[in-house]
Amino acid sequence: KLEGKGFFTKEIEEALLNGETDIAVHSHKDLPTESPEELIVAAVSPREDPSELLLIRKEAVDSRNKFSLKRNPLVGTSSARRKAQLLAFRSDIELKDLRGNVPTRINKLRDGQYDAILLAAAGVERLEIDLKEFHVEHLSPKEFTPAPAQGVLAIQIRKGEKELFDHLQKINDKTVAVTIGIERKILNLFQGGCQMPVGAYAEYDDENEMFSVRVSKAAAWDTMPVSVYSESKDPYVLAARVVEKIAAVKPATVFITRNDRRDDYLQSVLEGNGFKFSGKALIETNPITIKSLPSCDWVFFSSKNAVKYFFEQHPALTDQKYGAVGKVTADAIRHYGKRADFIGYGTDTRMTGKQFAAKVGNGKVLFPQVKGSLRTIQQQFVKHDQVIDLPVYETIKRNDGDMPQADILVFTSPSNVEAWFERFTISKDQKVVAMGDATAHVLSQHNIHGCAKPDTFDDAGLARAVFSISSTK
């Protein structure tokens, strides 16, 4: 049974304090944020994969659902943080506590006590465990927020051991020390131990010299989490900033330009925190028949609709590779039994285009897309003859319904913006969230500037944007 802060580390620290050993090595996420006065963390390891792994028994796999998990599954975890986030994504999940070391937990899954279990990727990788008998879902830390300092080892010594401290600096990863310092400071400010439902994931972008952090916090394991995002060149302001943001979140009415759907994470976390939520697409989509299919090496999708209208025409493809603008689009590709070989992970579509062009090299790329696409990805290719545009659907503006009344408007595409302004206006008191640069650009053409944008192209990013903008005056 877990017994609170420091349960996993107390015995090792006592050996260090008693002089039985000179160095202690811990999983950093298990260390309390306040160490014994006589001890210090002298160095930290490079960060291994901070993600969570969802290990699923193969008979419990259903790729049509979020995380490829069948309906009403039994999932094992004892972490309050993991429980809160799992239920936010999939309210149909039944949770059952899971204890023991990693091999013990995996054996319980193997024995059929659970349909799936959640484990830290780093622990599985360090033990070099063969997982071939299971379906493994890799949960991105930008979507499913890990524990502070997950994937990092802490090297602890007694204070005053200067020579030993100096030697250990040779293996100390200073950048990791700063990023997990942000995460652990957040946990400290929330006064949380290892069983508090708090996730935090900080990164450093050396190209832009920018630190960023994503935080998820629930009041308890069975309540919906609040999540926010912030970035700064000064890492030491971020912890206090995101804690203040979460404290300042105010329930509001939210309207999004898309129709209701099953397992809507955005709706679940907003309504679970007192927001009123509604949604309706302002456009309709119709397929465009594919008359001929050019030969290509890659097929790239910029939206879920492009995936749907392409694959529903049963194109005769052989061994092409697939690219996706983001994880949501990649999940849509997988629904049709394919796997994305390239996935964009930022909201800067131009940068995603440059990264994809570098990955492709000299190959030809087919772009199934909406008629009249802005072609942002295609424009990043130096050789224009590599690009093959293929309209597979068109959008038609809807003219039904009254203007939605909401404090916060969330626009999911440029065409939805255009459809809005054909019939409605936006008041100076309303706050606006734009799904990406292209949508924000069209809003600016209607004199709507400074709108919030999600940090990732998925519901987790949208939720962080809505919670963050609700906390501003």
CSV table of C-alpha atoms in Angstrom, one decimal:
chain,number,residue,atom,x,y,z
A,1,LYS,CA,0.0,0.0,0.0
A,2,LEU,CA,1.3,3.4,-0.9
A,3,GLU,CA,2.0,5.5,2.2
A,4,GLY,CA,2.5,9.1,0.8
A,5,LYS,CA,5.4,11.3,0.0
A,6,GLY,CA,8.8,9.6,-0.2
A,7,PHE,CA,7.5,6.0,0.1
A,8,PHE,CA,9.7,4.7,-2.7
A,9,THR,CA,12.8,6.6,-1.7
A,10,LYS,CA,12.9,6.7,2.1
A,11,GLU,CA,14.9,3.5,2.6
A,12,ILE,CA,17.6,4.5,0.1
A,13,GLU,CA,17.9,8.0,1.6
A,14,GLU,CA,18.4,6.5,5.1
A,15,ALA,CA,21.3,4.5,3.8
A,16,LEU,CA,22.9,7.6,2.4
A,17,LEU,CA,22.3,9.5,5.7
A,18,ASN,CA,23.7,6.7,7.7
A,19,GLY,CA,26.9,6.6,5.7
A,20,GLU,CA,26.2,3.1,4.3
A,21,THR,CA,26.5,4.5,0.8
A,22,ASP,CA,27.9,7.6,-0.8
A,23,ILE,CA,25.5,7.9,-3.8
A,24,ALA,CA,21.8,7.2,-4.1
A,25,VAL,CA,20.1,6.8,-7.5
A,26,HIS,CA,16.3,7.4,-7.7
A,27,SER,CA,13.6,7.7,-10.3
A,28,HIS,CA,13.3,11.5,-10.0
A,29,LYS,CA,9.5,11.5,-10.1
A,30,ASP,CA,9.5,9.5,-6.9
A,31,LEU,CA,11.5,12.0,-4.9
A,32,PRO,CA,9.5,14.5,-2.7
A,33,THR,CA,9.9,18.1,-3.8
A,34,GLU,CA,11.5,18.8,-0.5
A,35,SER,CA,14.5,16.7,0.3
A,36,PRO,CA,16.0,16.0,3.8
A,37,GLU,CA,18.1,19.0,4.8
A,38,GLU,CA,21.4,17.0,4.8
A,39,LEU,CA,21.0,15.7,1.2
A,40,ILE,CA,21.1,17.3,-2.3
A,41,VAL,CA,20.5,16.1,-5.8
A,42,ALA,CA,24.0,16.6,-7.3
A,43,ALA,CA,23.1,15.6,-10.9
A,44,VAL,CA,20.3,14.4,-13.2
A,45,SER,CA,20.5,12.0,-16.1
A,46,PRO,CA,19.5,12.8,-19.7
A,47,ARG,CA,15.7,12.4,-20.0
A,48,GLU,CA,14.5,9.1,-21.4
A,49,ASP,CA,11.1,8.9,-23.0
A,50,PRO,CA,8.7,10.7,-20.6
A,51,SER,CA,5.6,9.2,-22.1
A,52,GLU,CA,3.1,6.7,-20.8
A,53,LEU,CA,2.6,3.3,-22.5
A,54,LEU,CA,-0.8,1.8,-22.6
A,55,LEU,CA,-0.3,-2.0,-22.9
A,56,ILE,CA,-3.4,-3.7,-24.3
A,57,ARG,CA,-4.2,-7.3,-24.5
A,58,LYS,CA,-4.7,-8.0,-28.2
A,59,GLU,CA,-8.3,-9.2,-27.8
A,60,ALA,CA,-9.2,-5.8,-26.2
A,61,VAL,CA,-7.9,-3.7,-29.2
A,62,ASP,CA,-10.4,-1.7,-31.2
A,63,SER,CA,-8.7,0.9,-33.5
A,64,ARG,CA,-12.0,2.8,-34.0
A,65,ASN,CA,-11.8,4.1,-30.4
A,66,LYS,CA,-9.5,6.5,-28.7
A,67,PHE,CA,-6.2,4.8,-27.7
A,68,SER,CA,-7.3,1.7,-29.7
A,69,LEU,CA,-9.1,0.3,-26.7
A,70,LYS,CA,-12.4,-1.5,-26.8
A,71,ARG,CA,-15.5,-0.1,-25.2
A,72,ASN,CA,-16.0,-0.5,-21.4
A,73,PRO,CA,-12.5,-1.9,-20.8
A,74,LEU,CA,-10.9,-2.7,-17.4
A,75,VAL,CA,-7.7,-0.7,-17.1
A,76,GLY,CA,-5.1,-1.0,-14.3
A,77,THR,CA,-3.3,1.9,-12.6
A,78,SER,CA,-3.0,3.2,-9.1
A,79,SER,CA,-1.9,6.7,-10.1
A,80,ALA,CA,-4.5,9.4,-9.4
A,81,ARG,CA,-3.0,11.5,-12.2
A,82,ARG,CA,-3.4,8.7,-14.7
A,83,LYS,CA,-6.9,7.9,-13.6
A,84,ALA,CA,-8.1,11.5,-13.9
A,85,GLN,CA,-6.7,11.9,-17.4
A,86,LEU,CA,-7.9,8.5,-18.6
A,87,LEU,CA,-11.5,9.2,-17.5
A,88,ALA,CA,-11.4,12.6,-19.3
A,89,PHE,CA,-10.5,10.9,-22.6
A,90,ARG,CA,-12.7,7.8,-22.1
A,91,SER,CA,-15.6,8.0,-19.6
A,92,ASP,CA,-16.5,4.3,-20.3
A,93,ILE,CA,-13.2,3.0,-18.8
A,94,GLU,CA,-13.5,1.0,-15.6
A,95,LEU,CA,-10.4,1.5,-13.4
A,96,LYS,CA,-8.9,-1.0,-11.0
A,97,ASP,CA,-5.8,-0.4,-8.8
A,98,LEU,CA,-2.6,-2.1,-10.0
A,99,ARG,CA,0.4,-2.5,-7.7
A,100,GLY,CA,3.8,-4.2,-7.8
A,101,ASN,CA,7.0,-3.7,-9.8
A,102,VAL,CA,6.9,-3.4,-13.6
A,103,PRO,CA,7.3,-7.2,-14.3
A,104,THR,CA,4.6,-8.0,-11.7
A,105,ARG,CA,2.2,-5.5,-13.3
A,106,ILE,CA,2.8,-6.9,-16.8
A,107,ASN,CA,2.2,-10.5,-15.5
A,108,LYS,CA,-1.2,-9.4,-14.1
A,109,LEU,CA,-2.1,-8.1,-17.5
A,110,ARG,CA,-0.8,-11.3,-19.1
A,111,ASP,CA,-2.9,-13.4,-16.7
A,112,GLY,CA,-6.1,-11.5,-17.9
A,113,GLN,CA,-6.7,-9.5,-14.7
A,114,TYR,CA,-7.0,-6.4,-16.9
A,115,ASP,CA,-7.7,-5.4,-20.5
A,116,ALA,CA,-4.9,-2.9,-20.4
A,117,ILE,CA,-2.5,-1.2,-18.0
A,118,LEU,CA,-0.6,2.1,-17.9
A,119,LEU,CA,3.1,2.2,-17.3
A,120,ALA,CA,5.9,4.8,-17.7
A,121,ALA,CA,7.7,4.2,-21.0
A,122,ALA,CA,11.1,4.8,-19.4
A,123,GLY,CA,10.7,2.1,-16.8
A,124,VAL,CA,9.8,-0.5,-19.5
A,125,GLU,CA,12.7,0.6,-21.7
A,126,ARG,CA,15.3,0.4,-18.9
A,127,LEU,CA,14.2,-3.1,-18.1
A,128,GLU,CA,14.3,-4.0,-21.9
A,129,ILE,CA,11.0,-5.9,-21.6
A,130,ASP,CA,9.7,-7.6,-24.7
A,131,LEU,CA,6.1,-6.4,-25.3
A,132,LYS,CA,5.4,-8.2,-28.6
A,133,GLU,CA,2.5,-10.1,-27.1
A,134,PHE,CA,0.6,-6.9,-26.4
A,135,HIS,CA,-0.7,-4.0,-28.5
A,136,VAL,CA,1.3,-0.9,-27.3
A,137,GLU,CA,-0.2,2.6,-27.5
A,138,HIS,CA,2.4,5.4,-27.0
A,139,LEU,CA,0.7,8.3,-25.3
A,140,SER,CA,2.4,11.6,-26.3
A,141,PRO,CA,3.4,13.7,-23.2
A,142,LYS,CA,1.8,16.7,-25.1
A,143,GLU,CA,-1.6,14.9,-24.9
A,144,PHE,CA,-1.4,12.8,-21.8
A,145,THR,CA,0.6,14.7,-19.3
A,146,PRO,CA,3.3,12.7,-17.4
A,147,ALA,CA,4.4,13.0,-13.8
A,148,PRO,CA,6.9,15.8,-13.1
A,149,ALA,CA,10.4,14.5,-13.9
A,150,GLN,CA,9.2,11.3,-15.4
A,151,GLY,CA,12.0,9.5,-17.3
A,152,VAL,CA,14.8,11.2,-15.4
A,153,LEU,CA,17.2,9.7,-12.8
A,154,ALA,CA,18.3,11.7,-9.8
A,155,ILE,CA,21.8,11.3,-8.3
A,156,GLN,CA,21.7,12.2,-4.7
A,157,ILE,CA,24.6,12.8,-2.2
A,158,ARG,CA,25.2,14.2,1.2
A,159,LYS,CA,25.7,18.0,1.4
A,160,GLY,CA,29.3,19.1,1.7
A,161,GLU,CA,30.8,16.3,-0.4
A,162,LYS,CA,32.4,18.9,-2.8
A,163,GLU,CA,34.8,16.5,-4.6
A,164,LEU,CA,32.1,14.0,-5.3
A,165,PHE,CA,29.7,16.8,-6.4
A,166,ASP,CA,32.3,18.1,-8.8
A,167,HIS,CA,32.9,14.6,-10.3
A,168,LEU,CA,29.2,14.1,-10.8
A,169,GLN,CA,28.9,17.3,-12.9
A,170,LYS,CA,30.5,15.4,-15.8
A,171,ILE,CA,27.2,13.4,-16.1
A,172,ASN,CA,24.8,16.2,-15.1
A,173,ASP,CA,22.4,17.2,-17.8
A,174,LYS,CA,21.9,20.9,-17.1
A,175,THR,CA,19.1,21.5,-19.5
A,176,VAL,CA,17.1,18.6,-18.1
A,177,ALA,CA,17.8,19.9,-14.6
A,178,VAL,CA,16.2,23.2,-15.6
A,179,THR,CA,13.1,21.7,-17.3
A,180,ILE,CA,12.3,19.2,-14.6
A,181,GLY,CA,13.0,22.0,-12.1
A,182,ILE,CA,10.0,23.8,-13.6
A,183,GLU,CA,7.9,20.6,-13.3
A,184,ARG,CA,8.8,19.9,-9.7
A,185,LYS,CA,8.4,23.5,-8.7
A,186,ILE,CA,4.8,23.3,-10.0
A,187,LEU,CA,4.2,20.2,-7.9
A,188,ASN,CA,5.7,22.0,-4.9
A,189,LEU,CA,3.5,25.0,-5.4
A,190,PHE,CA,0.4,22.8,-5.5
A,191,GLN,CA,1.8,21.1,-2.3
A,192,GLY,CA,1.4,17.7,-4.0
A,193,GLY,CA,3.0,14.4,-3.5
A,194,CYS,CA,3.3,11.4,-5.8
A,195,GLN,CA,-0.5,10.7,-5.4
A,196,MET,CA,-1.7,14.2,-6.3
A,197,PRO,CA,-3.4,14.3,-9.7
A,198,VAL,CA,-0.8,16.7,-11.2
A,199,GLY,CA,1.0,16.2,-14.5
A,200,ALA,CA,3.6,18.6,-15.8
A,201,TYR,CA,5.8,18.4,-18.9
A,202,ALA,CA,8.4,21.1,-19.7
A,203,GLU,CA,10.6,21.4,-22.8
A,204,TYR,CA,13.4,23.6,-24.1
A,205,ASP,CA,13.4,24.7,-27.8
A,206,ASP,CA,17.1,25.5,-28.4
A,207,GLU,CA,16.4,27.0,-31.8
A,208,ASN,CA,14.1,29.7,-30.4
A,209,GLU,CA,15.7,29.6,-26.9
A,210,MET,CA,12.2,29.1,-25.4
A,211,PHE,CA,11.0,27.1,-22.4
A,212,SER,CA,7.5,25.7,-22.4
A,213,VAL,CA,5.3,23.8,-20.0
A,214,ARG,CA,2.0,21.9,-20.1
A,215,VAL,CA,0.2,21.2,-16.8
A,216,SER,CA,-2.8,19.0,-16.0
A,217,LYS,CA,-4.3,19.2,-12.5
A,218,ALA,CA,-7.5,17.6,-11.1
A,219,ALA,CA,-8.9,18.0,-7.6
A,220,ALA,CA,-9.2,14.2,-7.2
A,221,TRP,CA,-8.8,11.1,-9.3
A,222,ASP,CA,-12.5,11.0,-10.2
A,223,THR,CA,-12.8,14.7,-11.2
A,224,MET,CA,-12.0,16.3,-14.6
A,225,PRO,CA,-8.6,17.9,-14.9
A,226,VAL,CA,-7.8,21.6,-15.8
A,227,SER,CA,-4.9,22.0,-18.1
A,228,VAL,CA,-2.9,25.0,-19.3
A,229,TYR,CA,0.2,25.9,-21.4
A,230,SER,CA,2.7,28.6,-21.1
A,231,GLU,CA,6.1,29.5,-22.6
A,232,SER,CA,8.9,32.0,-21.8
A,233,LYS,CA,12.6,32.5,-22.4
A,234,ASP,CA,12.9,32.7,-18.6
A,235,PRO,CA,12.3,29.3,-17.1
A,236,TYR,CA,12.0,30.6,-13.6
A,237,VAL,CA,8.7,32.4,-14.1
A,238,LEU,CA,6.8,29.5,-15.6
A,239,ALA,CA,5.9,27.5,-12.5
A,240,ALA,CA,4.2,30.4,-10.7
A,241,ARG,CA,2.6,31.5,-14.0
A,242,VAL,CA,0.8,28.2,-14.7
A,243,VAL,CA,-0.2,27.7,-11.1
A,244,GLU,CA,-1.7,31.2,-11.2
A,245,LYS,CA,-3.4,30.5,-14.5
A,246,ILE,CA,-5.1,27.4,-13.1
A,247,ALA,CA,-6.2,29.2,-10.0
A,248,ALA,CA,-7.7,32.0,-12.2
A,249,VAL,CA,-9.7,29.7,-14.5
A,250,LYS,CA,-13.3,30.9,-14.6
A,251,PRO,CA,-16.2,28.8,-16.0
A,252,ALA,CA,-17.7,30.3,-19.2
A,253,THR,CA,-19.9,29.5,-22.1
A,254,VAL,CA,-18.0,28.0,-25.0
A,255,PHE,CA,-19.1,27.4,-28.6
A,256,ILE,CA,-17.0,25.4,-31.1
A,257,THR,CA,-17.5,25.2,-34.9
A,258,ARG,CA,-17.9,21.4,-35.0
A,259,ASN,CA,-20.6,18.9,-34.3
A,260,ASP,CA,-20.9,16.8,-31.2
A,261,ARG,CA,-19.0,13.5,-31.2
A,262,ARG,CA,-18.4,10.5,-29.0
A,263,ASP,CA,-15.6,10.6,-26.4
A,264,ASP,CA,-15.2,14.4,-26.7
A,265,TYR,CA,-12.4,15.2,-24.4
A,266,LEU,CA,-12.9,19.0,-24.8
A,267,GLN,CA,-16.5,18.8,-23.8
A,268,SER,CA,-15.8,16.4,-20.9
A,269,VAL,CA,-13.1,18.5,-19.2
A,270,LEU,CA,-14.9,21.8,-19.8
A,271,GLU,CA,-18.3,20.7,-18.5
A,272,GLY,CA,-16.5,18.8,-15.6
A,273,ASN,CA,-15.2,22.2,-14.5
A,274,GLY,CA,-18.4,24.1,-14.7
A,275,PHE,CA,-18.2,25.4,-18.3
A,276,LYS,CA,-21.3,25.4,-20.6
A,277,PHE,CA,-20.3,23.8,-23.9
A,278,SER,CA,-22.0,23.6,-27.3
A,279,GLY,CA,-20.9,22.9,-30.9
A,280,LYS,CA,-22.1,23.0,-34.4
A,281,ALA,CA,-20.3,23.0,-37.7
A,282,LEU,CA,-21.0,26.0,-39.8
A,283,ILE,CA,-20.1,24.2,-43.0
A,284,GLU,CA,-21.0,20.9,-44.7
A,285,THR,CA,-18.6,18.7,-46.6
A,286,ASN,CA,-19.2,16.8,-49.8
A,287,PRO,CA,-17.0,14.3,-51.5
A,288,ILE,CA,-15.3,14.9,-54.8
A,289,THR,CA,-14.8,11.7,-56.9
A,290,ILE,CA,-11.3,10.6,-57.6
A,291,LYS,CA,-11.1,10.2,-61.4
A,292,SER,CA,-7.5,8.9,-61.5
A,293,LEU,CA,-4.9,8.2,-58.9
A,294,PRO,CA,-1.4,9.4,-59.8
A,295,SER,CA,1.6,7.4,-58.8
A,296,CYS,CA,3.4,8.7,-55.7
A,297,ASP,CA,5.8,7.7,-52.9
A,298,TRP,CA,4.0,9.5,-50.1
A,299,VAL,CA,0.4,10.5,-49.3
A,300,PHE,CA,0.0,13.5,-46.9
A,301,PHE,CA,-3.1,14.5,-45.1
A,302,SER,CA,-3.8,17.9,-43.6
A,303,SER,CA,-7.2,17.0,-42.0
A,304,LYS,CA,-9.4,14.2,-40.8
A,305,ASN,CA,-11.9,15.0,-43.6
A,306,ALA,CA,-9.2,14.5,-46.2
A,307,VAL,CA,-8.5,11.1,-44.7
A,308,LYS,CA,-12.1,10.1,-44.7
A,309,TYR,CA,-13.0,11.2,-48.2
A,310,PHE,CA,-9.8,9.7,-49.6
A,311,PHE,CA,-10.0,6.2,-48.0
A,312,GLU,CA,-13.8,5.9,-48.4
A,313,GLN,CA,-13.2,5.8,-52.2
A,314,HIS,CA,-11.0,2.7,-51.7
A,315,PRO,CA,-7.9,4.0,-53.6
A,316,ALA,CA,-5.7,1.4,-55.1
A,317,LEU,CA,-2.5,2.0,-53.2
A,318,THR,CA,0.4,-0.4,-52.8
A,319,ASP,CA,3.4,0.5,-50.5
A,320,GLN,CA,3.1,4.3,-50.2
A,321,LYS,CA,4.1,6.0,-46.9
A,322,TYR,CA,1.7,8.3,-45.1
A,323,GLY,CA,2.2,11.7,-43.5
A,324,ALA,CA,-0.1,13.6,-41.2
A,325,VAL,CA,-0.2,17.2,-40.1
A,326,GLY,CA,-0.8,16.2,-36.5
A,327,LYS,CA,-1.8,13.4,-34.1
A,328,VAL,CA,-5.5,13.7,-34.6
A,329,THR,CA,-5.1,13.2,-38.4
A,330,ALA,CA,-2.7,10.3,-37.8
A,331,ASP,CA,-5.3,8.7,-35.6
A,332,ALA,CA,-7.8,9.0,-38.5
A,333,ILE,CA,-5.3,7.3,-40.8
A,334,ARG,CA,-5.0,4.4,-38.4
A,335,HIS,CA,-8.8,4.0,-38.4
A,336,TYR,CA,-8.4,2.8,-42.0
A,337,GLY,CA,-5.8,0.3,-41.1
A,338,LYS,CA,-2.8,2.4,-42.1
A,339,ARG,CA,0.1,4.0,-40.1
A,340,ALA,CA,1.5,7.5,-40.4
A,341,ASP,CA,5.2,7.4,-41.1
A,342,PHE,CA,5.5,11.1,-40.5
A,343,ILE,CA,3.5,13.1,-37.9
A,344,GLY,CA,3.8,16.9,-37.3
A,345,TYR,CA,3.9,17.8,-33.6
A,346,GLY,CA,3.7,21.6,-33.7
A,347,THR,CA,1.0,24.1,-34.6
A,348,ASP,CA,3.4,25.9,-37.0
A,349,THR,CA,2.2,24.4,-40.3
A,350,ARG,CA,5.1,25.9,-42.3
A,351,MET,CA,7.6,24.3,-40.0
A,352,THR,CA,5.8,21.0,-40.3
A,353,GLY,CA,5.9,21.4,-44.0
A,354,LYS,CA,9.7,22.0,-44.0
A,355,GLN,CA,10.2,19.0,-41.7
A,356,PHE,CA,8.1,16.8,-44.0
A,357,ALA,CA,9.8,18.0,-47.2
A,358,ALA,CA,13.2,17.0,-45.6
A,359,LYS,CA,11.8,13.6,-44.7
A,360,VAL,CA,10.5,13.0,-48.2
A,361,GLY,CA,13.7,13.9,-50.0
A,362,ASN,CA,13.2,13.5,-53.8
A,363,GLY,CA,10.0,11.5,-53.6
A,364,LYS,CA,6.6,12.5,-55.1
A,365,VAL,CA,3.8,13.3,-52.6
A,366,LEU,CA,0.1,13.1,-53.2
A,367,PHE,CA,-2.0,15.7,-51.2
A,368,PRO,CA,-5.7,14.7,-50.8
A,369,GLN,CA,-7.3,17.9,-49.7
A,370,VAL,CA,-10.3,20.3,-49.6
A,371,LYS,CA,-11.1,22.1,-52.8
A,372,GLY,CA,-9.4,25.6,-52.5
A,373,SER,CA,-6.9,24.5,-49.9
A,374,LEU,CA,-4.3,27.1,-48.7
A,375,ARG,CA,-1.6,24.6,-49.6
A,376,THR,CA,0.7,25.6,-46.7
A,377,ILE,CA,2.5,22.3,-46.5
A,378,GLN,CA,3.0,22.1,-50.3
A,379,GLN,CA,4.6,25.5,-50.5
A,380,GLN,CA,7.5,24.3,-48.3
A,381,PHE,CA,8.7,22.0,-51.1
A,382,VAL,CA,11.5,23.6,-53.2
A,383,LYS,CA,10.8,21.3,-56.2
A,384,HIS,CA,7.2,21.9,-57.2
A,385,ASP,CA,7.0,18.9,-59.4
A,386,GLN,CA,7.2,16.7,-56.3
A,387,VAL,CA,3.7,17.9,-55.3
A,388,ILE,CA,0.5,16.4,-56.6
A,389,ASP,CA,-2.7,18.1,-55.4
A,390,LEU,CA,-5.9,16.0,-55.3
A,391,PRO,CA,-9.2,17.6,-54.2
A,392,VAL,CA,-11.3,14.9,-52.5
A,393,TYR,CA,-13.9,17.1,-50.8
A,394,GLU,CA,-15.4,20.5,-50.8
A,395,THR,CA,-17.0,22.7,-48.2
A,396,ILE,CA,-20.5,24.3,-48.4
A,397,LYS,CA,-21.6,27.0,-45.9
A,398,ARG,CA,-24.7,26.3,-43.8
A,399,ASN,CA,-27.3,29.0,-43.4
A,400,ASP,CA,-29.4,27.5,-40.6
A,401,GLY,CA,-29.7,28.4,-36.9
A,402,ASP,CA,-29.4,31.6,-34.8
A,403,MET,CA,-26.1,33.1,-33.7
A,404,PRO,CA,-24.6,31.1,-30.8
A,405,GLN,CA,-24.3,33.1,-27.6
A,406,ALA,CA,-21.0,32.3,-25.9
A,407,ASP,CA,-18.2,34.0,-24.0
A,408,ILE,CA,-15.5,32.0,-25.9
A,409,LEU,CA,-15.7,31.1,-29.6
A,410,VAL,CA,-13.5,28.3,-30.9
A,411,PHE,CA,-13.0,28.3,-34.7
A,412,THR,CA,-11.7,25.0,-36.1
A,413,SER,CA,-10.9,26.0,-39.7
A,414,PRO,CA,-10.7,29.0,-42.0
A,415,SER,CA,-13.9,28.0,-43.8
A,416,ASN,CA,-15.8,28.0,-40.6
A,417,VAL,CA,-14.6,31.6,-40.0
A,418,GLU,CA,-15.8,32.7,-43.4
A,419,ALA,CA,-19.2,31.0,-42.8
A,420,TRP,CA,-19.5,32.8,-39.4
A,421,PHE,CA,-18.9,36.3,-40.8
A,422,GLU,CA,-21.3,35.8,-43.6
A,423,ARG,CA,-24.1,35.8,-41.0
A,424,PHE,CA,-22.7,36.9,-37.6
A,425,THR,CA,-20.3,39.2,-35.8
A,426,ILE,CA,-17.9,39.0,-32.9
A,427,SER,CA,-18.3,41.5,-30.0
A,428,LYS,CA,-15.3,43.1,-28.2
A,429,ASP,CA,-16.3,41.1,-25.0
A,430,GLN,CA,-16.0,37.7,-26.7
A,431,LYS,CA,-12.8,35.8,-26.5
A,432,VAL,CA,-11.6,33.8,-29.5
A,433,VAL,CA,-9.6,30.6,-30.0
A,434,ALA,CA,-8.2,29.8,-33.5
A,435,MET,CA,-7.2,26.3,-34.5
A,436,GLY,CA,-3.8,27.2,-36.0
A,437,ASP,CA,-2.2,30.0,-38.0
A,438,ALA,CA,-4.4,29.6,-41.1
A,439,THR,CA,-7.6,30.1,-39.1
A,440,ALA,CA,-6.0,33.0,-37.1
A,441,HIS,CA,-5.0,34.6,-40.4
A,442,VAL,CA,-8.6,34.6,-41.8
A,443,LEU,CA,-9.9,36.0,-38.4
A,444,SER,CA,-7.3,38.8,-38.7
A,445,GLN,CA,-8.9,39.7,-42.1
A,446,HIS,CA,-12.1,40.3,-40.2
A,447,ASN,CA,-10.2,42.5,-37.7
A,448,ILE,CA,-10.1,39.9,-35.0
A,449,HIS,CA,-6.5,40.0,-33.7
A,450,GLY,CA,-4.7,38.5,-30.7
A,451,CYS,CA,-6.8,35.3,-30.6
A,452,ALA,CA,-5.6,32.4,-28.6
A,453,LYS,CA,-4.1,29.3,-30.4
A,454,PRO,CA,-3.7,25.8,-29.1
A,455,ASP,CA,-0.2,24.6,-28.6
A,456,THR,CA,-1.0,21.2,-30.3
A,457,PHE,CA,-3.5,20.3,-33.1
A,458,ASP,CA,-5.7,18.1,-30.9
A,459,ASP,CA,-8.4,18.4,-28.2
A,460,ALA,CA,-5.8,18.5,-25.4
A,461,GLY,CA,-4.3,21.6,-27.0
A,462,LEU,CA,-7.7,23.1,-27.5
A,463,ALA,CA,-8.6,22.5,-23.9
A,464,ARG,CA,-5.4,24.2,-22.7
A,465,ALA,CA,-6.2,27.2,-24.9
A,466,VAL,CA,-9.7,27.5,-23.6
A,467,PHE,CA,-8.8,27.2,-20.0
A,468,SER,CA,-5.9,29.6,-20.4
A,469,ILE,CA,-8.0,32.3,-22.1
A,470,SER,CA,-10.8,31.9,-19.5
A,471,SER,CA,-8.3,32.9,-16.9
A,472,THR,CA,-7.4,36.2,-18.6
A,473,LYS,CA,-9.3,39.5,-17.9
